[in-house]
Amino acid sequence: MDLLLDIDNIDYKKTALNVQDFLDHKLPHILRLANESPASLKSPVISDMPINHDGSNRNEDKIVKYIAAKNLINGVAKAFQSCSKTSFQILKSKYIDNLQDWQVEQLMYCSHSTYFKLRDRAYNEFADCFELQNGCKDLHVYK
């Protein structure tokens, strides 16, 4: 795989929309599966506990789903913290502090158009960082 070719083929607008959909709609479900709050995204938990995926009964399936949700939450937290300071501030404000876009815009002391450019950049940085986390999928959209 040619990494530079992949980078050249990223659709940044569609990636930002895909990340926004993931964080707005899928992340809340993942947090509920793991019985966690958005505050758990502030700092990842490091766990190298082995998981046995053999066998299949309902309790094991629930445990596997729970562990997968916890791993995704850790991936989100690590990806947030791997972003630039500005992107982290935007993502933290929206998804940990539950602020609306207009509130984050005021917090950042920037114009409406500048905020949305910074927010889309934050979403793209998140996609870059999230992809590298264990068990996390690529949220980039390619041309």
mmCIF file with all atom_site columns, C-alpha atoms in Angstrom:
data_model
loop_
_atom_site.group_PDB
_atom_site.id
_atom_site.type_symbol
_atom_site.label_atom_id
_atom_site.label_alt_id
_atom_site.label_comp_id
_atom_site.label_asym_id
_atom_site.label_entity_id
_atom_site.label_seq_id
_atom_site.pdbx_PDB_ins_code
_atom_site.Cartn_x
_atom_site.Cartn_y
_atom_site.Cartn_z
_atom_site.occupancy
_atom_site.B_iso_or_equiv
_atom_site.pdbx_formal_charge
_atom_site.auth_seq_id
_atom_site.auth_comp_id
_atom_site.auth_asym_id
_atom_site.auth_atom_id
_atom_site.pdbx_PDB_model_num
ATOM 1   C CA . MET A 1 1   ? 0.000   0.000   0.000  1.00 0.00 ? 1   MET A CA 1
ATOM 2   C CA . ASP A 1 2   ? 1.317   3.413   -0.954 1.00 0.00 ? 2   ASP A CA 1
ATOM 3   C CA . LEU A 1 3   ? 0.681   5.734   2.009  1.00 0.00 ? 3   LEU A CA 1
ATOM 4   C CA . LEU A 1 4   ? 1.228   8.899   -0.027 1.00 0.00 ? 4   LEU A CA 1
ATOM 5   C CA . LEU A 1 5   ? -1.261  7.717   -2.633 1.00 0.00 ? 5   LEU A CA 1
ATOM 6   C CA . ASP A 1 6   ? -3.839  7.135   0.115  1.00 0.00 ? 6   ASP A CA 1
ATOM 7   C CA . ILE A 1 7   ? -3.233  10.615  1.565  1.00 0.00 ? 7   ILE A CA 1
ATOM 8   C CA . ASP A 1 8   ? -3.677  12.190  -1.863 1.00 0.00 ? 8   ASP A CA 1
ATOM 9   C CA . ASN A 1 9   ? -7.020  10.407  -2.264 1.00 0.00 ? 9   ASN A CA 1
ATOM 10  C CA . ILE A 1 10  ? -8.631  11.513  1.014  1.00 0.00 ? 10  ILE A CA 1
ATOM 11  C CA . ASP A 1 11  ? -11.830 13.495  0.614  1.00 0.00 ? 11  ASP A CA 1
ATOM 12  C CA . TYR A 1 12  ? -11.434 15.842  3.587  1.00 0.00 ? 12  TYR A CA 1
ATOM 13  C CA . LYS A 1 13  ? -14.982 17.246  3.528  1.00 0.00 ? 13  LYS A CA 1
ATOM 14  C CA . LYS A 1 14  ? -16.582 13.792  3.431  1.00 0.00 ? 14  LYS A CA 1
ATOM 15  C CA . THR A 1 15  ? -14.132 12.522  6.060  1.00 0.00 ? 15  THR A CA 1
ATOM 16  C CA . ALA A 1 16  ? -15.138 15.381  8.376  1.00 0.00 ? 16  ALA A CA 1
ATOM 17  C CA . LEU A 1 17  ? -18.808 14.468  7.882  1.00 0.00 ? 17  LEU A CA 1
ATOM 18  C CA . ASN A 1 18  ? -18.062 10.780  8.503  1.00 0.00 ? 18  ASN A CA 1
ATOM 19  C CA . VAL A 1 19  ? -16.187 11.550  11.735 1.00 0.00 ? 19  VAL A CA 1
ATOM 20  C CA . GLN A 1 20  ? -18.961 13.894  12.856 1.00 0.00 ? 20  GLN A CA 1
ATOM 21  C CA . ASP A 1 21  ? -21.507 11.118  12.247 1.00 0.00 ? 21  ASP A CA 1
ATOM 22  C CA . PHE A 1 22  ? -19.357 8.652   14.209 1.00 0.00 ? 22  PHE A CA 1
ATOM 23  C CA . LEU A 1 23  ? -18.873 11.007  17.166 1.00 0.00 ? 23  LEU A CA 1
ATOM 24  C CA . ASP A 1 24  ? -22.462 12.337  17.185 1.00 0.00 ? 24  ASP A CA 1
ATOM 25  C CA . HIS A 1 25  ? -24.380 9.106   16.581 1.00 0.00 ? 25  HIS A CA 1
ATOM 26  C CA . LYS A 1 26  ? -22.246 6.003   17.101 1.00 0.00 ? 26  LYS A CA 1
ATOM 27  C CA . LEU A 1 27  ? -20.093 7.094   20.049 1.00 0.00 ? 27  LEU A CA 1
ATOM 28  C CA . PRO A 1 28  ? -23.073 7.670   22.393 1.00 0.00 ? 28  PRO A CA 1
ATOM 29  C CA . HIS A 1 29  ? -24.230 4.091   21.667 1.00 0.00 ? 29  HIS A CA 1
ATOM 30  C CA . ILE A 1 30  ? -20.717 2.736   22.304 1.00 0.00 ? 30  ILE A CA 1
ATOM 31  C CA . LEU A 1 31  ? -20.553 4.668   25.589 1.00 0.00 ? 31  LEU A CA 1
ATOM 32  C CA . ARG A 1 32  ? -23.880 3.127   26.677 1.00 0.00 ? 32  ARG A CA 1
ATOM 33  C CA . LEU A 1 33  ? -22.686 -0.388  25.776 1.00 0.00 ? 33  LEU A CA 1
ATOM 34  C CA . ALA A 1 34  ? -19.633 0.120   28.001 1.00 0.00 ? 34  ALA A CA 1
ATOM 35  C CA . ASN A 1 35  ? -21.676 1.807   30.749 1.00 0.00 ? 35  ASN A CA 1
ATOM 36  C CA . GLU A 1 36  ? -19.473 4.912   30.457 1.00 0.00 ? 36  GLU A CA 1
ATOM 37  C CA . SER A 1 37  ? -20.031 8.647   30.321 1.00 0.00 ? 37  SER A CA 1
ATOM 38  C CA . PRO A 1 38  ? -18.367 11.127  27.956 1.00 0.00 ? 38  PRO A CA 1
ATOM 39  C CA . ALA A 1 39  ? -16.018 11.984  30.849 1.00 0.00 ? 39  ALA A CA 1
ATOM 40  C CA . SER A 1 40  ? -14.325 8.609   30.277 1.00 0.00 ? 40  SER A CA 1
ATOM 41  C CA . LEU A 1 41  ? -12.941 10.058  27.020 1.00 0.00 ? 41  LEU A CA 1
ATOM 42  C CA . LYS A 1 42  ? -10.628 12.380  28.970 1.00 0.00 ? 42  LYS A CA 1
ATOM 43  C CA . SER A 1 43  ? -8.010  9.728   29.579 1.00 0.00 ? 43  SER A CA 1
ATOM 44  C CA . PRO A 1 44  ? -7.578  6.276   28.069 1.00 0.00 ? 44  PRO A CA 1
ATOM 45  C CA . VAL A 1 45  ? -7.187  3.155   30.186 1.00 0.00 ? 45  VAL A CA 1
ATOM 46  C CA . ILE A 1 46  ? -4.220  1.014   29.244 1.00 0.00 ? 46  ILE A CA 1
ATOM 47  C CA . SER A 1 47  ? -5.101  -2.648  29.226 1.00 0.00 ? 47  SER A CA 1
ATOM 48  C CA . ASP A 1 48  ? -3.287  -5.507  27.540 1.00 0.00 ? 48  ASP A CA 1
ATOM 49  C CA . MET A 1 49  ? -5.597  -8.107  29.050 1.00 0.00 ? 49  MET A CA 1
ATOM 50  C CA . PRO A 1 50  ? -5.930  -11.004 26.604 1.00 0.00 ? 50  PRO A CA 1
ATOM 51  C CA . ILE A 1 51  ? -9.396  -11.758 25.308 1.00 0.00 ? 51  ILE A CA 1
ATOM 52  C CA . ASN A 1 52  ? -10.528 -15.242 24.347 1.00 0.00 ? 52  ASN A CA 1
ATOM 53  C CA . HIS A 1 53  ? -13.044 -15.081 21.507 1.00 0.00 ? 53  HIS A CA 1
ATOM 54  C CA . ASP A 1 54  ? -13.652 -18.862 21.363 1.00 0.00 ? 54  ASP A CA 1
ATOM 55  C CA . GLY A 1 55  ? -17.015 -20.309 22.341 1.00 0.00 ? 55  GLY A CA 1
ATOM 56  C CA . SER A 1 56  ? -20.318 -18.590 21.979 1.00 0.00 ? 56  SER A CA 1
ATOM 57  C CA . ASN A 1 57  ? -22.923 -18.207 24.618 1.00 0.00 ? 57  ASN A CA 1
ATOM 58  C CA . ARG A 1 58  ? -24.988 -15.122 25.380 1.00 0.00 ? 58  ARG A CA 1
ATOM 59  C CA . ASN A 1 59  ? -22.928 -14.073 28.397 1.00 0.00 ? 59  ASN A CA 1
ATOM 60  C CA . GLU A 1 60  ? -19.665 -14.405 26.494 1.00 0.00 ? 60  GLU A CA 1
ATOM 61  C CA . ASP A 1 61  ? -21.126 -12.423 23.589 1.00 0.00 ? 61  ASP A CA 1
ATOM 62  C CA . LYS A 1 62  ? -22.135 -9.649  25.997 1.00 0.00 ? 62  LYS A CA 1
ATOM 63  C CA . ILE A 1 63  ? -18.682 -9.615  27.560 1.00 0.00 ? 63  ILE A CA 1
ATOM 64  C CA . VAL A 1 64  ? -16.981 -9.514  24.158 1.00 0.00 ? 64  VAL A CA 1
ATOM 65  C CA . LYS A 1 65  ? -19.282 -6.645  23.062 1.00 0.00 ? 65  LYS A CA 1
ATOM 66  C CA . TYR A 1 66  ? -18.554 -4.808  26.333 1.00 0.00 ? 66  TYR A CA 1
ATOM 67  C CA . ILE A 1 67  ? -14.781 -5.228  25.929 1.00 0.00 ? 67  ILE A CA 1
ATOM 68  C CA . ALA A 1 68  ? -14.951 -4.132  22.274 1.00 0.00 ? 68  ALA A CA 1
ATOM 69  C CA . ALA A 1 69  ? -16.888 -1.019  23.330 1.00 0.00 ? 69  ALA A CA 1
ATOM 70  C CA . LYS A 1 70  ? -14.298 -0.266  26.054 1.00 0.00 ? 70  LYS A CA 1
ATOM 71  C CA . ASN A 1 71  ? -11.485 -0.661  23.502 1.00 0.00 ? 71  ASN A CA 1
ATOM 72  C CA . LEU A 1 72  ? -13.217 1.747   21.108 1.00 0.00 ? 72  LEU A CA 1
ATOM 73  C CA . ILE A 1 73  ? -13.671 4.272   23.919 1.00 0.00 ? 73  ILE A CA 1
ATOM 74  C CA . ASN A 1 74  ? -9.970  3.995   24.726 1.00 0.00 ? 74  ASN A CA 1
ATOM 75  C CA . GLY A 1 75  ? -9.210  4.462   21.027 1.00 0.00 ? 75  GLY A CA 1
ATOM 76  C CA . VAL A 1 76  ? -11.345 7.611   20.930 1.00 0.00 ? 76  VAL A CA 1
ATOM 77  C CA . ALA A 1 77  ? -9.661  8.977   24.081 1.00 0.00 ? 77  ALA A CA 1
ATOM 78  C CA . LYS A 1 78  ? -6.169  8.259   22.711 1.00 0.00 ? 78  LYS A CA 1
ATOM 79  C CA . ALA A 1 79  ? -7.082  9.786   19.338 1.00 0.00 ? 79  ALA A CA 1
ATOM 80  C CA . PHE A 1 80  ? -8.429  12.928  21.060 1.00 0.00 ? 80  PHE A CA 1
ATOM 81  C CA . GLN A 1 81  ? -5.196  13.292  23.005 1.00 0.00 ? 81  GLN A CA 1
ATOM 82  C CA . SER A 1 82  ? -3.063  12.711  19.921 1.00 0.00 ? 82  SER A CA 1
ATOM 83  C CA . CYS A 1 83  ? -4.623  15.663  18.098 1.00 0.00 ? 83  CYS A CA 1
ATOM 84  C CA . SER A 1 84  ? -3.157  19.163  18.067 1.00 0.00 ? 84  SER A CA 1
ATOM 85  C CA . LYS A 1 85  ? -3.983  21.456  20.987 1.00 0.00 ? 85  LYS A CA 1
ATOM 86  C CA . THR A 1 86  ? -6.620  23.377  19.014 1.00 0.00 ? 86  THR A CA 1
ATOM 87  C CA . SER A 1 87  ? -8.271  20.228  17.667 1.00 0.00 ? 87  SER A CA 1
ATOM 88  C CA . PHE A 1 88  ? -8.241  18.614  21.113 1.00 0.00 ? 88  PHE A CA 1
ATOM 89  C CA . GLN A 1 89  ? -9.909  21.718  22.591 1.00 0.00 ? 89  GLN A CA 1
ATOM 90  C CA . ILE A 1 90  ? -12.676 21.584  19.983 1.00 0.00 ? 90  ILE A CA 1
ATOM 91  C CA . LEU A 1 91  ? -13.262 17.829  20.348 1.00 0.00 ? 91  LEU A CA 1
ATOM 92  C CA . LYS A 1 92  ? -13.110 17.981  24.148 1.00 0.00 ? 92  LYS A CA 1
ATOM 93  C CA . SER A 1 93  ? -15.533 20.890  24.266 1.00 0.00 ? 93  SER A CA 1
ATOM 94  C CA . LYS A 1 94  ? -18.030 19.177  21.958 1.00 0.00 ? 94  LYS A CA 1
ATOM 95  C CA . TYR A 1 95  ? -17.826 15.550  23.049 1.00 0.00 ? 95  TYR A CA 1
ATOM 96  C CA . ILE A 1 96  ? -16.656 15.604  26.665 1.00 0.00 ? 96  ILE A CA 1
ATOM 97  C CA . ASP A 1 97  ? -18.073 18.925  27.879 1.00 0.00 ? 97  ASP A CA 1
ATOM 98  C CA . ASN A 1 98  ? -21.175 18.588  25.623 1.00 0.00 ? 98  ASN A CA 1
ATOM 99  C CA . LEU A 1 99  ? -21.034 22.166  24.331 1.00 0.00 ? 99  LEU A CA 1
ATOM 100 C CA . GLN A 1 100 ? -22.857 23.211  21.175 1.00 0.00 ? 100 GLN A CA 1
ATOM 101 C CA . ASP A 1 101 ? -20.935 24.540  18.155 1.00 0.00 ? 101 ASP A CA 1
ATOM 102 C CA . TRP A 1 102 ? -21.859 28.149  18.933 1.00 0.00 ? 102 TRP A CA 1
ATOM 103 C CA . GLN A 1 103 ? -20.583 27.754  22.504 1.00 0.00 ? 103 GLN A CA 1
ATOM 104 C CA . VAL A 1 104 ? -17.269 26.273  21.329 1.00 0.00 ? 104 VAL A CA 1
ATOM 105 C CA . GLU A 1 105 ? -17.008 29.074  18.760 1.00 0.00 ? 105 GLU A CA 1
ATOM 106 C CA . GLN A 1 106 ? -17.320 31.644  21.571 1.00 0.00 ? 106 GLN A CA 1
ATOM 107 C CA . LEU A 1 107 ? -14.892 29.723  23.757 1.00 0.00 ? 107 LEU A CA 1
ATOM 108 C CA . MET A 1 108 ? -12.330 29.747  20.929 1.00 0.00 ? 108 MET A CA 1
ATOM 109 C CA . TYR A 1 109 ? -12.816 33.498  20.287 1.00 0.00 ? 109 TYR A CA 1
ATOM 110 C CA . CYS A 1 110 ? -13.036 33.006  16.536 1.00 0.00 ? 110 CYS A CA 1
ATOM 111 C CA . SER A 1 111 ? -15.435 33.855  13.751 1.00 0.00 ? 111 SER A CA 1
ATOM 112 C CA . HIS A 1 112 ? -18.176 31.502  12.650 1.00 0.00 ? 112 HIS A CA 1
ATOM 113 C CA . SER A 1 113 ? -16.433 30.522  9.401  1.00 0.00 ? 113 SER A CA 1
ATOM 114 C CA . THR A 1 114 ? -13.032 30.111  11.082 1.00 0.00 ? 114 THR A CA 1
ATOM 115 C CA . TYR A 1 115 ? -14.533 27.864  13.755 1.00 0.00 ? 115 TYR A CA 1
ATOM 116 C CA . PHE A 1 116 ? -16.099 25.522  11.196 1.00 0.00 ? 116 PHE A CA 1
ATOM 117 C CA . LYS A 1 117 ? -12.796 25.281  9.299  1.00 0.00 ? 117 LYS A CA 1
ATOM 118 C CA . LEU A 1 118 ? -11.008 24.457  12.569 1.00 0.00 ? 118 LEU A CA 1
ATOM 119 C CA . ARG A 1 119 ? -13.723 21.959  13.500 1.00 0.00 ? 119 ARG A CA 1
ATOM 120 C CA . ASP A 1 120 ? -13.429 20.161  10.151 1.00 0.00 ? 120 ASP A CA 1
ATOM 121 C CA . ARG A 1 121 ? -9.637  20.097  10.583 1.00 0.00 ? 121 ARG A CA 1
ATOM 122 C CA . ALA A 1 122 ? -10.154 18.594  14.066 1.00 0.00 ? 122 ALA A CA 1
ATOM 123 C CA . TYR A 1 123 ? -12.400 15.898  12.598 1.00 0.00 ? 123 TYR A CA 1
ATOM 124 C CA . ASN A 1 124 ? -9.770  15.039  9.991  1.00 0.00 ? 124 ASN A CA 1
ATOM 125 C CA . GLU A 1 125 ? -7.002  14.946  12.622 1.00 0.00 ? 125 GLU A CA 1
ATOM 126 C CA . PHE A 1 126 ? -9.202  12.657  14.701 1.00 0.00 ? 126 PHE A CA 1
ATOM 127 C CA . ALA A 1 127 ? -9.619  10.318  11.708 1.00 0.00 ? 127 ALA A CA 1
ATOM 128 C CA . ASP A 1 128 ? -5.821  10.217  11.266 1.00 0.00 ? 128 ASP A CA 1
ATOM 129 C CA . CYS A 1 129 ? -5.229  9.413   14.938 1.00 0.00 ? 129 CYS A CA 1
ATOM 130 C CA . PHE A 1 130 ? -8.195  7.053   15.439 1.00 0.00 ? 130 PHE A CA 1
ATOM 131 C CA . GLU A 1 131 ? -7.170  4.807   12.548 1.00 0.00 ? 131 GLU A CA 1
ATOM 132 C CA . LEU A 1 132 ? -3.909  4.013   14.345 1.00 0.00 ? 132 LEU A CA 1
ATOM 133 C CA . GLN A 1 133 ? -5.559  2.863   17.576 1.00 0.00 ? 133 GLN A CA 1
ATOM 134 C CA . ASN A 1 134 ? -5.880  -0.849  18.309 1.00 0.00 ? 134 ASN A CA 1
ATOM 135 C CA . GLY A 1 135 ? -9.181  -2.239  17.035 1.00 0.00 ? 135 GLY A CA 1
ATOM 136 C CA . CYS A 1 136 ? -10.359 1.058   15.529 1.00 0.00 ? 136 CYS A CA 1
ATOM 137 C CA . LYS A 1 137 ? -11.426 1.432   11.924 1.00 0.00 ? 137 LYS A CA 1
ATOM 138 C CA . ASP A 1 138 ? -10.415 3.943   9.294  1.00 0.00 ? 138 ASP A CA 1
ATOM 139 C CA . LEU A 1 139 ? -12.956 6.790   9.232  1.00 0.00 ? 139 LEU A CA 1
ATOM 140 C CA . HIS A 1 140 ? -11.390 8.460   6.177  1.00 0.00 ? 140 HIS A CA 1
ATOM 141 C CA . VAL A 1 141 ? -13.488 8.719   3.036  1.00 0.00 ? 141 VAL A CA 1
ATOM 142 C CA . TYR A 1 142 ? -11.496 8.320   -0.153 1.00 0.00 ? 142 TYR A CA 1
ATOM 143 C CA . LYS A 1 143 ? -12.142 9.877   -3.577 1.00 0.00 ? 143 LYS A CA 1
#
